[in-house]
Amino acid sequence: MDIRIFDTAGDVAEALARRIALALADDPATVLGLPTGQTPVATYAELRRLHAAGEADFSRASTFNIDEFAGVGASDPGSFRSFMDRHLFDAVNVRVERIHFLNGAASDLDAECDRYEAAIERAGGLDIQLLGIGANGHIGFNEPAGELVARTHRVTLTESTRRDNAALWGGDAARVPREALTMGVGTMLKAAALILIATGERKAQCVERTVHGPVTPRLPASFLQLHRHVEVYLDREAASRL
Ligand code: GLP
């Protein structure tokens, strides 16, 4: 793993946004896998700024978000799709038909997962998969478990993850849906390159286990150790146990 440590979360966002803008300049048709959560918010803000300055062009890029709540339509303000519209898509020139999302409101959720896997393949696979990490080591919504599902699938969220996502639901964990759809760890590991972002003291322990611990489904992010191209963007606090 290529570990990059920056002083502050703001420095992480700046460096990562620049990394993505350069990838887009290099290959305008880059296929990006994108996360939600609080961690990438500053990176998305920086990408909006670079775009406004003419330094990040999404006109030929495609995006695939990692996950979405089940039973939630795209226009629901609590959906990850709404989150992405607010933080990135509405302010950059990505074409709407190249924005790909799991449809949490699909009538057949298993078929929806199959459709998503096929869409990723049709796009030629993910070039760069950006990832946040949950404090319990989850990536996307792949929660710690005895075994992991490799492909895009339906999951039951843990109480801690529902609490972590309460901000999108007026701060009320009880309103957070109980189920979600997520890319599997196998789907993510098929990306050409993965970039994990973590900031803040709260992530220090799972970052340490992700980088140095055993590969175990009890810490889904540890599977990143199996990939040949992983970049880890950290601030000093998240890196404090390395
Ligand atoms: C959610 C998302 C994950 C994200 C995680 C961490 O559960 N499904 O993709 O990585 O939260 O969120 P945060 O960045 O807010 O700590």
PDB file of C-alpha atoms and ligand atoms in Angstrom:
ATOM      1  CA  MET A   1       0.000   0.000   0.000  1.00  0.00           C
ATOM      2  CA  ASP A   2       1.182   3.470  -0.846  1.00  0.00           C
ATOM      3  CA  ILE A   3       0.511   5.487   2.313  1.00  0.00           C
ATOM      4  CA  ARG A   4       0.386   9.275   2.072  1.00  0.00           C
ATOM      5  CA  ILE A   5       0.144  11.247   5.288  1.00  0.00           C
ATOM      6  CA  PHE A   6      -0.852  14.924   5.333  1.00  0.00           C
ATOM      7  CA  ASP A   7      -1.008  17.409   8.209  1.00  0.00           C
ATOM      8  CA  THR A   8      -4.713  18.164   8.063  1.00  0.00           C
ATOM      9  CA  ALA A   9      -7.937  16.835   6.560  1.00  0.00           C
ATOM     10  CA  GLY A  10      -7.916  19.930   4.343  1.00  0.00           C
ATOM     11  CA  ASP A  11      -4.521  18.952   2.951  1.00  0.00           C
ATOM     12  CA  VAL A  12      -5.838  15.433   2.255  1.00  0.00           C
ATOM     13  CA  ALA A  13      -8.778  16.888   0.314  1.00  0.00           C
ATOM     14  CA  GLU A  14      -6.547  19.184  -1.714  1.00  0.00           C
ATOM     15  CA  ALA A  15      -4.057  16.476  -2.640  1.00  0.00           C
ATOM     16  CA  LEU A  16      -6.725  13.923  -3.463  1.00  0.00           C
ATOM     17  CA  ALA A  17      -8.801  16.308  -5.583  1.00  0.00           C
ATOM     18  CA  ARG A  18      -5.677  17.200  -7.516  1.00  0.00           C
ATOM     19  CA  ARG A  19      -4.881  13.477  -7.930  1.00  0.00           C
ATOM     20  CA  ILE A  20      -8.353  12.926  -9.426  1.00  0.00           C
ATOM     21  CA  ALA A  21      -8.184  16.021 -11.642  1.00  0.00           C
ATOM     22  CA  LEU A  22      -4.854  14.782 -13.022  1.00  0.00           C
ATOM     23  CA  ALA A  23      -6.321  11.338 -13.689  1.00  0.00           C
ATOM     24  CA  LEU A  24      -9.160  13.014 -15.614  1.00  0.00           C
ATOM     25  CA  ALA A  25      -6.674  15.098 -17.595  1.00  0.00           C
ATOM     26  CA  ASP A  26      -4.723  11.955 -18.419  1.00  0.00           C
ATOM     27  CA  ASP A  27      -7.785   9.904 -19.378  1.00  0.00           C
ATOM     28  CA  PRO A  28     -10.922  12.039 -19.756  1.00  0.00           C
ATOM     29  CA  ALA A  29     -13.075   8.883 -19.926  1.00  0.00           C
ATOM     30  CA  THR A  30     -11.979   7.697 -16.475  1.00  0.00           C
ATOM     31  CA  VAL A  31     -14.515   5.509 -14.663  1.00  0.00           C
ATOM     32  CA  LEU A  32     -14.669   6.548 -11.006  1.00  0.00           C
ATOM     33  CA  GLY A  33     -16.111   4.576  -8.094  1.00  0.00           C
ATOM     34  CA  LEU A  34     -17.319   7.080  -5.489  1.00  0.00           C
ATOM     35  CA  PRO A  35     -18.111   6.962  -1.769  1.00  0.00           C
ATOM     36  CA  THR A  36     -20.432   8.987   0.424  1.00  0.00           C
ATOM     37  CA  GLY A  37     -19.934   9.780   4.127  1.00  0.00           C
ATOM     38  CA  GLN A  38     -18.445  12.863   5.795  1.00  0.00           C
ATOM     39  CA  THR A  39     -14.841  12.056   4.853  1.00  0.00           C
ATOM     40  CA  PRO A  40     -15.049  12.780   1.098  1.00  0.00           C
ATOM     41  CA  VAL A  41     -17.124  15.984   1.529  1.00  0.00           C
ATOM     42  CA  ALA A  42     -14.022  18.210   1.594  1.00  0.00           C
ATOM     43  CA  THR A  43     -12.535  16.395  -1.412  1.00  0.00           C
ATOM     44  CA  TYR A  44     -15.751  16.927  -3.368  1.00  0.00           C
ATOM     45  CA  ALA A  45     -15.711  20.625  -2.385  1.00  0.00           C
ATOM     46  CA  GLU A  46     -12.156  20.861  -3.658  1.00  0.00           C
ATOM     47  CA  LEU A  47     -13.131  19.120  -6.914  1.00  0.00           C
ATOM     48  CA  ARG A  48     -15.968  21.645  -7.367  1.00  0.00           C
ATOM     49  CA  ARG A  49     -13.424  24.422  -6.852  1.00  0.00           C
ATOM     50  CA  LEU A  50     -10.986  22.883  -9.360  1.00  0.00           C
ATOM     51  CA  HIS A  51     -13.813  22.439 -11.852  1.00  0.00           C
ATOM     52  CA  ALA A  52     -14.848  26.096 -11.484  1.00  0.00           C
ATOM     53  CA  ALA A  53     -11.218  27.067 -12.094  1.00  0.00           C
ATOM     54  CA  GLY A  54     -11.182  24.991 -15.285  1.00  0.00           C
ATOM     55  CA  GLU A  55      -8.859  22.396 -13.781  1.00  0.00           C
ATOM     56  CA  ALA A  56     -11.144  19.350 -13.468  1.00  0.00           C
ATOM     57  CA  ASP A  57     -13.142  18.229 -16.491  1.00  0.00           C
ATOM     58  CA  PHE A  58     -15.767  15.522 -15.976  1.00  0.00           C
ATOM     59  CA  SER A  59     -17.336  15.832 -19.451  1.00  0.00           C
ATOM     60  CA  ARG A  60     -16.364  12.291 -20.489  1.00  0.00           C
ATOM     61  CA  ALA A  61     -16.032  10.702 -17.048  1.00  0.00           C
ATOM     62  CA  SER A  62     -18.383   8.043 -15.681  1.00  0.00           C
ATOM     63  CA  THR A  63     -19.190   7.482 -12.032  1.00  0.00           C
ATOM     64  CA  PHE A  64     -20.486   4.506 -10.066  1.00  0.00           C
ATOM     65  CA  ASN A  65     -21.393   5.129  -6.440  1.00  0.00           C
ATOM     66  CA  ILE A  66     -20.634   2.340  -4.056  1.00  0.00           C
ATOM     67  CA  ASP A  67     -23.888   2.016  -2.195  1.00  0.00           C
ATOM     68  CA  GLU A  68     -27.429   3.224  -1.570  1.00  0.00           C
ATOM     69  CA  PHE A  69     -30.091   2.738   1.074  1.00  0.00           C
ATOM     70  CA  ALA A  70     -32.817   0.202   0.273  1.00  0.00           C
ATOM     71  CA  GLY A  71     -36.382   1.419  -0.068  1.00  0.00           C
ATOM     72  CA  VAL A  72     -35.211   4.949  -0.810  1.00  0.00           C
ATOM     73  CA  GLY A  73     -35.763   6.757  -4.119  1.00  0.00           C
ATOM     74  CA  ALA A  74     -33.056   8.884  -5.742  1.00  0.00           C
ATOM     75  CA  SER A  75     -34.933  12.121  -5.002  1.00  0.00           C
ATOM     76  CA  ASP A  76     -35.322  11.376  -1.277  1.00  0.00           C
ATOM     77  CA  PRO A  77     -33.139  13.952   0.536  1.00  0.00           C
ATOM     78  CA  GLY A  78     -31.707  11.119   2.696  1.00  0.00           C
ATOM     79  CA  SER A  79     -30.524   9.095  -0.319  1.00  0.00           C
ATOM     80  CA  PHE A  80     -26.863   8.863  -1.198  1.00  0.00           C
ATOM     81  CA  ARG A  81     -27.841  10.020  -4.690  1.00  0.00           C
ATOM     82  CA  SER A  82     -29.149  13.304  -3.245  1.00  0.00           C
ATOM     83  CA  PHE A  83     -25.963  13.584  -1.187  1.00  0.00           C
ATOM     84  CA  MET A  84     -23.830  13.239  -4.330  1.00  0.00           C
ATOM     85  CA  ASP A  85     -25.968  15.736  -6.272  1.00  0.00           C
ATOM     86  CA  ARG A  86     -25.503  18.281  -3.461  1.00  0.00           C
ATOM     87  CA  HIS A  87     -21.792  17.720  -2.902  1.00  0.00           C
ATOM     88  CA  LEU A  88     -20.514  17.062  -6.416  1.00  0.00           C
ATOM     89  CA  PHE A  89     -22.690  16.264  -9.413  1.00  0.00           C
ATOM     90  CA  ASP A  90     -24.755  19.488  -9.501  1.00  0.00           C
ATOM     91  CA  ALA A  91     -21.616  21.614  -9.604  1.00  0.00           C
ATOM     92  CA  VAL A  92     -19.425  19.766 -12.132  1.00  0.00           C
ATOM     93  CA  ASN A  93     -19.918  18.837 -15.786  1.00  0.00           C
ATOM     94  CA  VAL A  94     -20.454  15.089 -15.380  1.00  0.00           C
ATOM     95  CA  ARG A  95     -23.182  13.970 -17.823  1.00  0.00           C
ATOM     96  CA  VAL A  96     -26.262  12.674 -16.089  1.00  0.00           C
ATOM     97  CA  GLU A  97     -26.387   9.520 -18.234  1.00  0.00           C
ATOM     98  CA  ARG A  98     -22.873   8.672 -17.074  1.00  0.00           C
ATOM     99  CA  ILE A  99     -23.799   8.896 -13.386  1.00  0.00           C
ATOM    100  CA  HIS A 100     -24.540   5.350 -12.200  1.00  0.00           C
ATOM    101  CA  PHE A 101     -26.285   4.541  -8.968  1.00  0.00           C
ATOM    102  CA  LEU A 102     -27.866   1.559  -7.319  1.00  0.00           C
ATOM    103  CA  ASN A 103     -31.628   2.145  -7.289  1.00  0.00           C
ATOM    104  CA  GLY A 104     -32.734   1.533  -3.706  1.00  0.00           C
ATOM    105  CA  ALA A 105     -36.364   1.821  -4.799  1.00  0.00           C
ATOM    106  CA  ALA A 106     -36.143  -0.990  -7.401  1.00  0.00           C
ATOM    107  CA  SER A 107     -38.928  -3.557  -7.046  1.00  0.00           C
ATOM    108  CA  ASP A 108     -36.482  -6.476  -7.307  1.00  0.00           C
ATOM    109  CA  LEU A 109     -33.375  -5.552  -5.300  1.00  0.00           C
ATOM    110  CA  ASP A 110     -31.423  -8.697  -6.222  1.00  0.00           C
ATOM    111  CA  ALA A 111     -32.002  -8.025  -9.934  1.00  0.00           C
ATOM    112  CA  GLU A 112     -30.924  -4.423  -9.315  1.00  0.00           C
ATOM    113  CA  CYS A 113     -27.599  -5.667  -7.902  1.00  0.00           C
ATOM    114  CA  ASP A 114     -27.073  -7.870 -10.986  1.00  0.00           C
ATOM    115  CA  ARG A 115     -27.886  -4.919 -13.254  1.00  0.00           C
ATOM    116  CA  TYR A 116     -25.246  -2.823 -11.463  1.00  0.00           C
ATOM    117  CA  GLU A 117     -22.515  -5.457 -11.797  1.00  0.00           C
ATOM    118  CA  ALA A 118     -23.297  -5.710 -15.528  1.00  0.00           C
ATOM    119  CA  ALA A 119     -23.250  -1.903 -15.925  1.00  0.00           C
ATOM    120  CA  ILE A 120     -19.794  -1.707 -14.322  1.00  0.00           C
ATOM    121  CA  GLU A 121     -18.537  -4.382 -16.719  1.00  0.00           C
ATOM    122  CA  ARG A 122     -20.099  -2.629 -19.717  1.00  0.00           C
ATOM    123  CA  ALA A 123     -18.256   0.560 -18.720  1.00  0.00           C
ATOM    124  CA  GLY A 124     -15.009  -1.418 -18.886  1.00  0.00           C
ATOM    125  CA  GLY A 125     -14.624  -1.718 -15.097  1.00  0.00           C
ATOM    126  CA  LEU A 126     -13.689   0.902 -12.530  1.00  0.00           C
ATOM    127  CA  ASP A 127     -10.435   2.763 -13.127  1.00  0.00           C
ATOM    128  CA  ILE A 128     -10.236   4.418  -9.716  1.00  0.00           C
ATOM    129  CA  GLN A 129     -12.275   3.332  -6.719  1.00  0.00           C
ATOM    130  CA  LEU A 130     -12.342   5.944  -3.963  1.00  0.00           C
ATOM    131  CA  LEU A 131     -13.278   4.580  -0.557  1.00  0.00           C
ATOM    132  CA  GLY A 132     -14.047   5.890   2.886  1.00  0.00           C
ATOM    133  CA  ILE A 133     -13.913   3.584   5.877  1.00  0.00           C
ATOM    134  CA  GLY A 134     -16.351   3.077   8.728  1.00  0.00           C
ATOM    135  CA  ALA A 135     -14.966   3.148  12.274  1.00  0.00           C
ATOM    136  CA  ASN A 136     -15.657  -0.625  12.430  1.00  0.00           C
ATOM    137  CA  GLY A 137     -13.656  -1.201   9.223  1.00  0.00           C
ATOM    138  CA  HIS A 138     -16.594  -1.393   6.836  1.00  0.00           C
ATOM    139  CA  ILE A 139     -16.138  -0.292   3.225  1.00  0.00           C
ATOM    140  CA  GLY A 140     -19.218   0.660   1.271  1.00  0.00           C
ATOM    141  CA  PHE A 141     -21.779  -1.163   3.357  1.00  0.00           C
ATOM    142  CA  ASN A 142     -19.727  -4.350   3.670  1.00  0.00           C
ATOM    143  CA  GLU A 143     -20.002  -4.776   7.422  1.00  0.00           C
ATOM    144  CA  PRO A 144     -17.689  -6.923   9.579  1.00  0.00           C
ATOM    145  CA  ALA A 145     -18.978 -10.512   9.446  1.00  0.00           C
ATOM    146  CA  GLY A 146     -17.919 -14.147   9.454  1.00  0.00           C
ATOM    147  CA  GLU A 147     -17.952 -14.092   5.668  1.00  0.00           C
ATOM    148  CA  LEU A 148     -18.321 -11.457   2.953  1.00  0.00           C
ATOM    149  CA  VAL A 149     -20.331 -11.421  -0.268  1.00  0.00           C
ATOM    150  CA  ALA A 150     -17.984 -10.575  -3.122  1.00  0.00           C
ATOM    151  CA  ARG A 151     -20.503  -9.084  -5.575  1.00  0.00           C
ATOM    152  CA  THR A 152     -22.985  -6.232  -5.327  1.00  0.00           C
ATOM    153  CA  HIS A 153     -25.644  -7.321  -2.858  1.00  0.00           C
ATOM    154  CA  ARG A 154     -28.281  -6.432  -0.302  1.00  0.00           C
ATOM    155  CA  VAL A 155     -27.191  -5.930   3.328  1.00  0.00           C
ATOM    156  CA  THR A 156     -28.711  -5.385   6.753  1.00  0.00           C
ATOM    157  CA  LEU A 157     -27.038  -2.410   8.411  1.00  0.00           C
ATOM    158  CA  THR A 158     -25.614  -2.646  11.926  1.00  0.00           C
ATOM    159  CA  GLU A 159     -26.901  -0.292  14.598  1.00  0.00           C
ATOM    160  CA  SER A 160     -23.527   1.504  14.725  1.00  0.00           C
ATOM    161  CA  THR A 161     -23.565   2.139  10.971  1.00  0.00           C
ATOM    162  CA  ARG A 162     -27.151   3.412  11.198  1.00  0.00           C
ATOM    163  CA  ARG A 163     -26.045   5.807  13.936  1.00  0.00           C
ATOM    164  CA  ASP A 164     -23.066   6.915  11.801  1.00  0.00           C
ATOM    165  CA  ASN A 165     -25.437   7.729   8.941  1.00  0.00           C
ATOM    166  CA  ALA A 166     -28.021   9.572  11.042  1.00  0.00           C
ATOM    167  CA  ALA A 167     -26.860  13.006   9.842  1.00  0.00           C
ATOM    168  CA  LEU A 168     -28.512  12.363   6.465  1.00  0.00           C
ATOM    169  CA  TRP A 169     -31.775  11.598   8.265  1.00  0.00           C
ATOM    170  CA  GLY A 170     -32.164  14.690  10.442  1.00  0.00           C
ATOM    171  CA  GLY A 171     -29.807  13.265  13.074  1.00  0.00           C
ATOM    172  CA  ASP A 172     -32.335  10.528  13.896  1.00  0.00           C
ATOM    173  CA  ALA A 173     -30.815   7.018  13.674  1.00  0.00           C
ATOM    174  CA  ALA A 174     -34.305   5.491  13.865  1.00  0.00           C
ATOM    175  CA  ARG A 175     -35.093   7.017  10.456  1.00  0.00           C
ATOM    176  CA  VAL A 176     -32.028   5.450   8.771  1.00  0.00           C
ATOM    177  CA  PRO A 177     -33.174   2.540   6.584  1.00  0.00           C
ATOM    178  CA  ARG A 178     -32.390  -0.923   7.954  1.00  0.00           C
ATOM    179  CA  GLU A 179     -31.142  -2.284   4.642  1.00  0.00           C
ATOM    180  CA  ALA A 180     -28.920  -1.115   1.833  1.00  0.00           C
ATOM    181  CA  LEU A 181     -27.398  -2.198  -1.475  1.00  0.00           C
ATOM    182  CA  THR A 182     -23.626  -2.166  -1.809  1.00  0.00           C
ATOM    183  CA  MET A 183     -20.862  -3.154  -4.152  1.00  0.00           C
ATOM    184  CA  GLY A 184     -19.136  -6.208  -2.738  1.00  0.00           C
ATOM    185  CA  VAL A 185     -15.493  -6.251  -1.713  1.00  0.00           C
ATOM    186  CA  GLY A 186     -14.812  -8.334  -4.843  1.00  0.00           C
ATOM    187  CA  THR A 187     -16.467  -5.668  -7.035  1.00  0.00           C
ATOM    188  CA  MET A 188     -14.200  -3.045  -5.471  1.00  0.00           C
ATOM    189  CA  LEU A 189     -11.035  -5.135  -5.781  1.00  0.00           C
ATOM    190  CA  LYS A 190     -11.604  -5.444  -9.538  1.00  0.00           C
ATOM    191  CA  ALA A 191     -10.896  -1.692  -9.874  1.00  0.00           C
ATOM    192  CA  ALA A 192      -7.553  -0.878 -11.491  1.00  0.00           C
ATOM    193  CA  ALA A 193      -6.616   1.352  -8.534  1.00  0.00           C
ATOM    194  CA  LEU A 194      -8.118   1.928  -5.108  1.00  0.00           C
ATOM    195  CA  ILE A 195      -7.768   5.041  -2.984  1.00  0.00           C
ATOM    196  CA  LEU A 196      -8.754   4.834   0.680  1.00  0.00           C
ATOM    197  CA  ILE A 197      -9.353   8.128   2.522  1.00  0.00           C
ATOM    198  CA  ALA A 198      -9.471   8.419   6.304  1.00  0.00           C
ATOM    199  CA  THR A 199      -9.268  11.462   8.537  1.00  0.00           C
ATOM    200  CA  GLY A 200      -9.569  12.039  12.264  1.00  0.00           C
ATOM    201  CA  GLU A 201      -8.596  10.188  15.423  1.00  0.00           C
ATOM    202  CA  ARG A 202     -11.792   8.069  15.310  1.00  0.00           C
ATOM    203  CA  LYS A 203     -10.396   6.195  12.279  1.00  0.00           C
ATOM    204  CA  ALA A 204      -6.872   5.613  13.640  1.00  0.00           C
ATOM    205  CA  GLN A 205      -7.522   2.135  14.970  1.00  0.00           C
ATOM    206  CA  CYS A 206      -9.276   0.737  11.893  1.00  0.00           C
ATOM    207  CA  VAL A 207      -6.614   2.309   9.664  1.00  0.00           C
ATOM    208  CA  GLU A 208      -3.901   0.552  11.659  1.00  0.00           C
ATOM    209  CA  ARG A 209      -5.722  -2.781  11.361  1.00  0.00           C
ATOM    210  CA  THR A 210      -6.413  -2.201   7.654  1.00  0.00           C
ATOM    211  CA  VAL A 211      -2.737  -1.624   6.921  1.00  0.00           C
ATOM    212  CA  HIS A 212      -1.007  -3.973   9.380  1.00  0.00           C
ATOM    213  CA  GLY A 213      -3.622  -6.436  10.603  1.00  0.00           C
ATOM    214  CA  PRO A 214      -4.558  -9.848   9.236  1.00  0.00           C
ATOM    215  CA  VAL A 215      -6.843 -10.057   6.209  1.00  0.00           C
ATOM    216  CA  THR A 216     -10.189 -10.889   7.752  1.00  0.00           C
ATOM    217  CA  PRO A 217     -13.901 -10.458   7.001  1.00  0.00           C
ATOM    218  CA  ARG A 218     -14.080  -9.088  10.565  1.00  0.00           C
ATOM    219  CA  LEU A 219     -12.441  -5.979   9.071  1.00  0.00           C
ATOM    220  CA  PRO A 220     -13.604  -5.745   5.441  1.00  0.00           C
ATOM    221  CA  ALA A 221     -11.087  -2.972   4.601  1.00  0.00           C
ATOM    222  CA  SER A 222      -8.235  -5.407   5.352  1.00  0.00           C
ATOM    223  CA  PHE A 223      -8.967  -7.068   1.979  1.00  0.00           C
ATOM    224  CA  LEU A 224      -7.354  -4.035   0.334  1.00  0.00           C
ATOM    225  CA  GLN A 225      -4.014  -5.634   1.270  1.00  0.00           C
ATOM    226  CA  LEU A 226      -4.682  -8.143  -1.527  1.00  0.00           C
ATOM    227  CA  HIS A 227      -4.710  -5.491  -4.265  1.00  0.00           C
ATOM    228  CA  ARG A 228      -1.553  -4.407  -6.071  1.00  0.00           C
ATOM    229  CA  HIS A 229      -2.460  -0.698  -6.371  1.00  0.00           C
ATOM    230  CA  VAL A 230      -3.844   0.887  -3.218  1.00  0.00           C
ATOM    231  CA  GLU A 231      -3.191   4.475  -2.189  1.00  0.00           C
ATOM    232  CA  VAL A 232      -4.110   5.484   1.364  1.00  0.00           C
ATOM    233  CA  TYR A 233      -4.675   9.209   2.000  1.00  0.00           C
ATOM    234  CA  LEU A 234      -4.534  10.047   5.708  1.00  0.00           C
ATOM    235  CA  ASP A 235      -4.288  13.050   7.952  1.00  0.00           C
ATOM    236  CA  ARG A 236      -1.933  12.873  10.950  1.00  0.00           C
ATOM    237  CA  GLU A 237      -4.728  11.883  13.322  1.00  0.00           C
ATOM    238  CA  ALA A 238      -5.920   8.929  11.238  1.00  0.00           C
ATOM    239  CA  ALA A 239      -2.274   7.873  10.800  1.00  0.00           C
ATOM    240  CA  SER A 240      -1.441   8.241  14.507  1.00  0.00           C
ATOM    241  CA  ARG A 241      -1.320   4.492  15.223  1.00  0.00           C
ATOM    242  CA  LEU A 242       0.722   3.461  12.198  1.00  0.00           C
TER     243      LEU A 242
HETATM  244  C1  GLP B   1     -21.076   5.045   5.279  1.00  0.00           C
HETATM  245  C2  GLP B   1     -20.810   4.686   3.822  1.00  0.00           C
HETATM  246  C3  GLP B   1     -19.368   4.291   3.610  1.00  0.00           C
HETATM  247  C4  GLP B   1     -18.450   5.308   4.266  1.00  0.00           C
HETATM  248  C5  GLP B   1     -18.684   5.282   5.765  1.00  0.00           C
HETATM  249  C6  GLP B   1     -17.760   6.213   6.543  1.00  0.00           C
HETATM  250  O1  GLP B   1     -21.485   3.942   6.046  1.00  0.00           O
HETATM  251  N1  GLP B   1     -21.661   3.652   3.332  1.00  0.00           N
HETATM  252  O2  GLP B   1     -19.121   4.213   2.218  1.00  0.00           O
HETATM  253  O3  GLP B   1     -17.112   5.023   3.981  1.00  0.00           O
HETATM  254  O4  GLP B   1     -20.011   5.671   5.987  1.00  0.00           O
HETATM  255  O5  GLP B   1     -18.348   7.455   6.709  1.00  0.00           O
HETATM  256  P1  GLP B   1     -17.638   8.762   7.212  1.00  0.00           P
HETATM  257  O6  GLP B   1     -16.756   9.206   6.104  1.00  0.00           O
HETATM  258  O7  GLP B   1     -18.771   9.700   7.452  1.00  0.00           O
HETATM  259  O8  GLP B   1     -16.897   8.412   8.445  1.00  0.00           O
END
